[in-house]
Coordinates of C-alpha atoms in Angstrom, one line a residue:
Chain P
X483 CA -56.5 23.9 -80.5
X484 CA -53.9 26.3 -79.0
X485 CA -53.2 28.9 -81.7
X486 CA -50.6 30.7 -79.6
X487 CA -48.1 28.7 -77.5
X488 CA -45.5 29.6 -75.0
X489 CA -43.7 26.4 -74.3
X490 CA -41.6 27.5 -71.4
X491 CA -43.7 27.9 -68.2
X492 CA -40.8 29.5 -66.4
X493 CA -37.4 31.2 -66.9
X494 CA -34.8 32.3 -64.4
X495 CA -32.2 34.9 -65.4
X496 CA -29.4 36.6 -63.6
X497 CA -29.8 40.4 -63.1
X498 CA -28.1 42.3 -65.9
X499 CA -28.2 39.5 -68.4
X500 CA -30.5 39.1 -71.3
X501 CA -33.9 37.4 -70.9
X502 CA -35.4 35.8 -74.0
X503 CA -39.0 34.7 -74.0
X504 CA -40.4 32.7 -76.8
X505 CA -43.8 32.3 -78.5
X506 CA -45.1 30.2 -81.4
X507 CA -48.3 30.6 -83.3
X508 CA -50.2 28.6 -85.9
X509 CA -52.6 31.0 -87.6
X510 CA -51.2 32.9 -90.6
X511 CA -54.0 35.4 -90.4
X512 CA -52.7 37.1 -87.3
X513 CA -51.7 40.7 -88.2
X514 CA -50.3 42.0 -84.9
X515 CA -48.5 40.3 -82.0
X516 CA -48.3 41.8 -78.5
X517 CA -46.5 41.1 -75.3
X518 CA -48.2 41.7 -71.9
X519 CA -46.6 41.7 -68.5
X520 CA -48.5 40.6 -65.4
X521 CA -47.7 41.1 -61.7
X522 CA -49.5 39.1 -59.0
X523 CA -53.0 40.4 -58.1
X524 CA -52.9 42.9 -61.0
X525 CA -54.3 42.9 -64.5
X526 CA -52.0 42.4 -67.5
X527 CA -50.3 45.5 -68.8
X528 CA -49.3 46.1 -72.4
X529 CA -45.5 46.0 -73.0
X530 CA -44.8 46.0 -76.8
X531 CA -46.3 45.0 -80.1
X532 CA -45.1 44.2 -83.6
X533 CA -46.9 44.2 -86.9
X534 CA -46.8 41.1 -89.0
X535 CA -45.1 43.1 -91.8
X536 CA -42.1 43.9 -89.5
X537 CA -39.4 41.7 -88.2
X538 CA -38.3 43.8 -85.2
X539 CA -39.6 46.4 -82.9
X540 CA -37.6 48.0 -80.1
X541 CA -38.7 50.0 -77.1
X542 CA -36.0 50.8 -74.6
X543 CA -34.8 47.6 -73.0
X544 CA -37.5 45.5 -74.8
X545 CA -37.2 44.2 -78.3
X546 CA -39.6 41.9 -80.1
X547 CA -38.4 39.8 -83.0
X548 CA -40.8 38.1 -85.5
X549 CA -39.9 35.2 -87.8
X550 CA -43.0 34.8 -90.0
X551 CA -41.6 31.8 -91.9
X552 CA -41.1 29.9 -88.6
X553 CA -44.3 31.4 -87.0
X554 CA -42.2 32.4 -84.1
X555 CA -41.7 35.5 -82.0
X556 CA -39.4 36.3 -79.1
X557 CA -39.2 39.1 -76.5
X558 CA -35.7 40.2 -75.5
X559 CA -35.1 42.1 -72.3
X560 CA -31.7 43.6 -71.8
X561 CA -30.4 44.2 -69.3
X562 CA -32.8 42.3 -67.1
X563 CA -33.8 44.0 -63.8
X564 CA -35.4 42.6 -60.7
X565 CA -38.6 44.6 -61.5
X566 CA -38.9 42.5 -64.7
X567 CA -39.9 39.5 -62.6
X568 CA -43.5 38.8 -63.7
X569 CA -45.6 36.6 -65.9
X570 CA -45.3 37.5 -69.6
X571 CA -48.1 36.7 -72.0
X572 CA -47.7 36.6 -75.8
X573 CA -50.9 37.5 -77.7
X574 CA -51.9 37.6 -81.3
X575 CA -54.6 39.7 -83.0
X576 CA -57.0 38.5 -85.6
X577 CA -56.9 40.9 -88.6
X578 CA -60.7 40.9 -89.2
X579 CA -63.9 41.1 -87.2
X580 CA -63.7 42.1 -83.6
X581 CA -59.9 42.0 -83.6
X582 CA -59.8 39.6 -80.7
X583 CA -56.6 38.8 -78.9
X584 CA -55.6 35.2 -78.5
X585 CA -53.2 34.6 -75.6
X586 CA -50.5 32.1 -74.9
X587 CA -50.2 30.3 -71.6
X588 CA -47.6 32.7 -70.1
X589 CA -44.0 32.4 -69.0
X590 CA -43.0 33.3 -65.4
X591 CA -39.8 35.2 -65.5
X592 CA -37.7 35.4 -62.4
X593 CA -34.7 37.8 -62.3
X594 CA -32.1 36.8 -59.7
X595 CA -29.9 39.4 -58.0
Chain W
X652 CA -55.4 49.6 -64.6
X653 CA -56.8 53.1 -64.8
X654 CA -60.0 53.4 -66.7
X655 CA -61.4 49.8 -66.0
X656 CA -63.0 49.0 -62.7
X657 CA -64.0 45.5 -61.7
X658 CA -66.0 44.5 -58.7
X659 CA -65.9 42.5 -56.6
X660 CA -62.2 41.7 -56.2
X661 CA -62.9 38.4 -54.4
X662 CA -65.9 36.2 -54.1
X663 CA -66.7 32.7 -52.8
X664 CA -69.8 31.1 -54.2
X665 CA -71.5 27.8 -53.4
X666 CA -72.3 25.4 -56.2
X667 CA -75.5 26.4 -57.9
X668 CA -75.5 30.0 -56.8
X669 CA -75.5 32.9 -59.3
X670 CA -73.7 36.2 -59.3
X671 CA -72.7 39.1 -61.5
X672 CA -69.2 40.4 -62.0
X673 CA -69.3 44.1 -62.8
X674 CA -67.0 45.9 -65.2
X675 CA -67.1 49.7 -65.7
X676 CA -65.0 51.9 -67.9
X677 CA -64.5 55.6 -68.1
X678 CA -62.6 55.8 -71.4
X679 CA -65.6 55.7 -73.7
X680 CA -64.1 52.8 -75.6
X681 CA -66.5 50.7 -77.8
X682 CA -64.9 47.3 -77.4
X683 CA -65.1 45.4 -74.2
X684 CA -64.0 41.8 -73.4
X685 CA -64.2 39.3 -70.6
X686 CA -61.3 36.8 -70.1
X687 CA -60.7 34.2 -67.6
X688 CA -57.3 33.1 -66.4
X689 CA -56.7 29.6 -65.2
X690 CA -53.2 28.5 -63.9
X691 CA -51.0 27.5 -66.8
X692 CA -53.8 28.1 -69.3
X693 CA -53.3 31.7 -70.2
X694 CA -56.3 34.0 -70.9
X695 CA -59.4 32.6 -72.5
X696 CA -62.0 34.9 -74.1
X697 CA -65.5 34.4 -72.6
X698 CA -67.6 37.1 -74.3
X699 CA -67.0 40.4 -76.0
X700 CA -68.9 43.5 -77.2
X701 CA -68.1 45.9 -80.0
X702 CA -70.6 48.5 -78.8
X703 CA -73.8 49.0 -76.7
X704 CA -76.4 46.4 -77.6
X705 CA -73.9 44.1 -79.4
X706 CA -72.4 41.1 -77.7
X707 CA -70.9 37.9 -79.0
X708 CA -69.4 34.6 -77.7
X709 CA -65.7 34.0 -77.3
X710 CA -63.9 30.8 -76.9
X711 CA -65.4 29.6 -73.6
X712 CA -68.9 31.1 -73.2
X713 CA -70.7 28.2 -71.6
X714 CA -72.2 29.0 -68.2
X715 CA -72.0 32.7 -68.6
X716 CA -74.1 35.5 -70.0
X717 CA -73.4 39.2 -70.7
X718 CA -75.3 42.3 -71.6
X719 CA -74.2 45.7 -72.8
X720 CA -76.9 48.3 -72.4
X721 CA -74.4 51.2 -72.1
X722 CA -71.0 52.0 -73.4
X723 CA -69.6 52.2 -69.8
X724 CA -70.8 48.8 -68.4
X725 CA -70.3 45.2 -69.4
X726 CA -71.5 42.9 -66.6
X727 CA -70.7 39.1 -66.7
X728 CA -73.4 36.9 -65.2
X729 CA -72.7 33.4 -63.9
X730 CA -75.7 31.2 -63.6
X731 CA -75.6 28.0 -61.5
X732 CA -72.0 28.3 -60.5
X733 CA -69.8 25.2 -60.9
X734 CA -66.3 24.4 -59.5
X735 CA -65.0 24.6 -63.1
X736 CA -65.8 28.3 -63.0
X737 CA -63.2 28.9 -60.2
X738 CA -60.9 31.3 -61.9
X739 CA -59.6 34.9 -62.1
X740 CA -61.8 37.0 -64.4
X741 CA -60.4 40.0 -66.3
X742 CA -62.4 42.7 -68.0
X743 CA -60.6 44.6 -70.8
X744 CA -61.4 47.5 -73.1
X745 CA -60.0 48.8 -76.4
X746 CA -60.8 51.5 -78.9
X747 CA -61.2 48.9 -81.5
X748 CA -59.6 50.9 -84.3
X749 CA -59.5 48.9 -87.5
X750 CA -55.8 49.5 -87.9
X751 CA -53.1 48.9 -85.3
X752 CA -52.5 46.4 -82.6
X753 CA -55.8 46.9 -80.8
X754 CA -54.1 47.2 -77.4
X755 CA -56.3 46.0 -74.5
X756 CA -56.4 47.8 -71.2
X757 CA -57.3 45.3 -68.4
X758 CA -58.9 45.7 -65.1
X759 CA -57.3 44.4 -61.9
X760 CA -59.3 41.2 -62.0
X761 CA -62.0 39.4 -59.9
X762 CA -61.0 36.2 -58.2
X763 CA -63.9 33.8 -57.9
X764 CA -64.0 30.5 -56.0
X765 CA -66.8 28.0 -56.3
X766 CA -67.1 25.5 -53.5

């Protein structure tokens, strides 16, 4: 049972344009959502998070939107740069217990010059 | 990946062999996690620990064991390696604060191949 889903395995975007990565979840008890970025042969690195009581969080070129009624979140990157080419993981945090993160399958983003 | 050190980076095992993946942290965080990443499958939680002497199973614990005798170290033991354990293994840490996003800091990973 996949609680966090990223349905697009890959995405290709022109440099300078907007990249939109999507994520869906099924568990209403998640209280935080996070995005991680991963380069080859490295561990994932934290990018941005959003609380379940918010609908938007912005950090520089990165903005995360949360639609609780649809159980959907998206990461917007604008403008996209070649260094943004990586695999992006969506993750959701359980509100209780060990606060484990549940990860989606990842989306490989390629920024074309 | 400062603060989380994983060894070895690469290892090839034969079916039935055993080995231990090491994870060490220098950030004095209580919470430590082991994830595995398979292609197209995201990160799956194997085991986690909320402090020295306390461990618990994650989503995919079969074939693995852990121990947490100190705050700094969280080794992952593979007994009787199987081809299905071919994966990239990531250790992660967090402060485990009850409020907030519980951001994990990951190590660089250990790539294991079982032949």
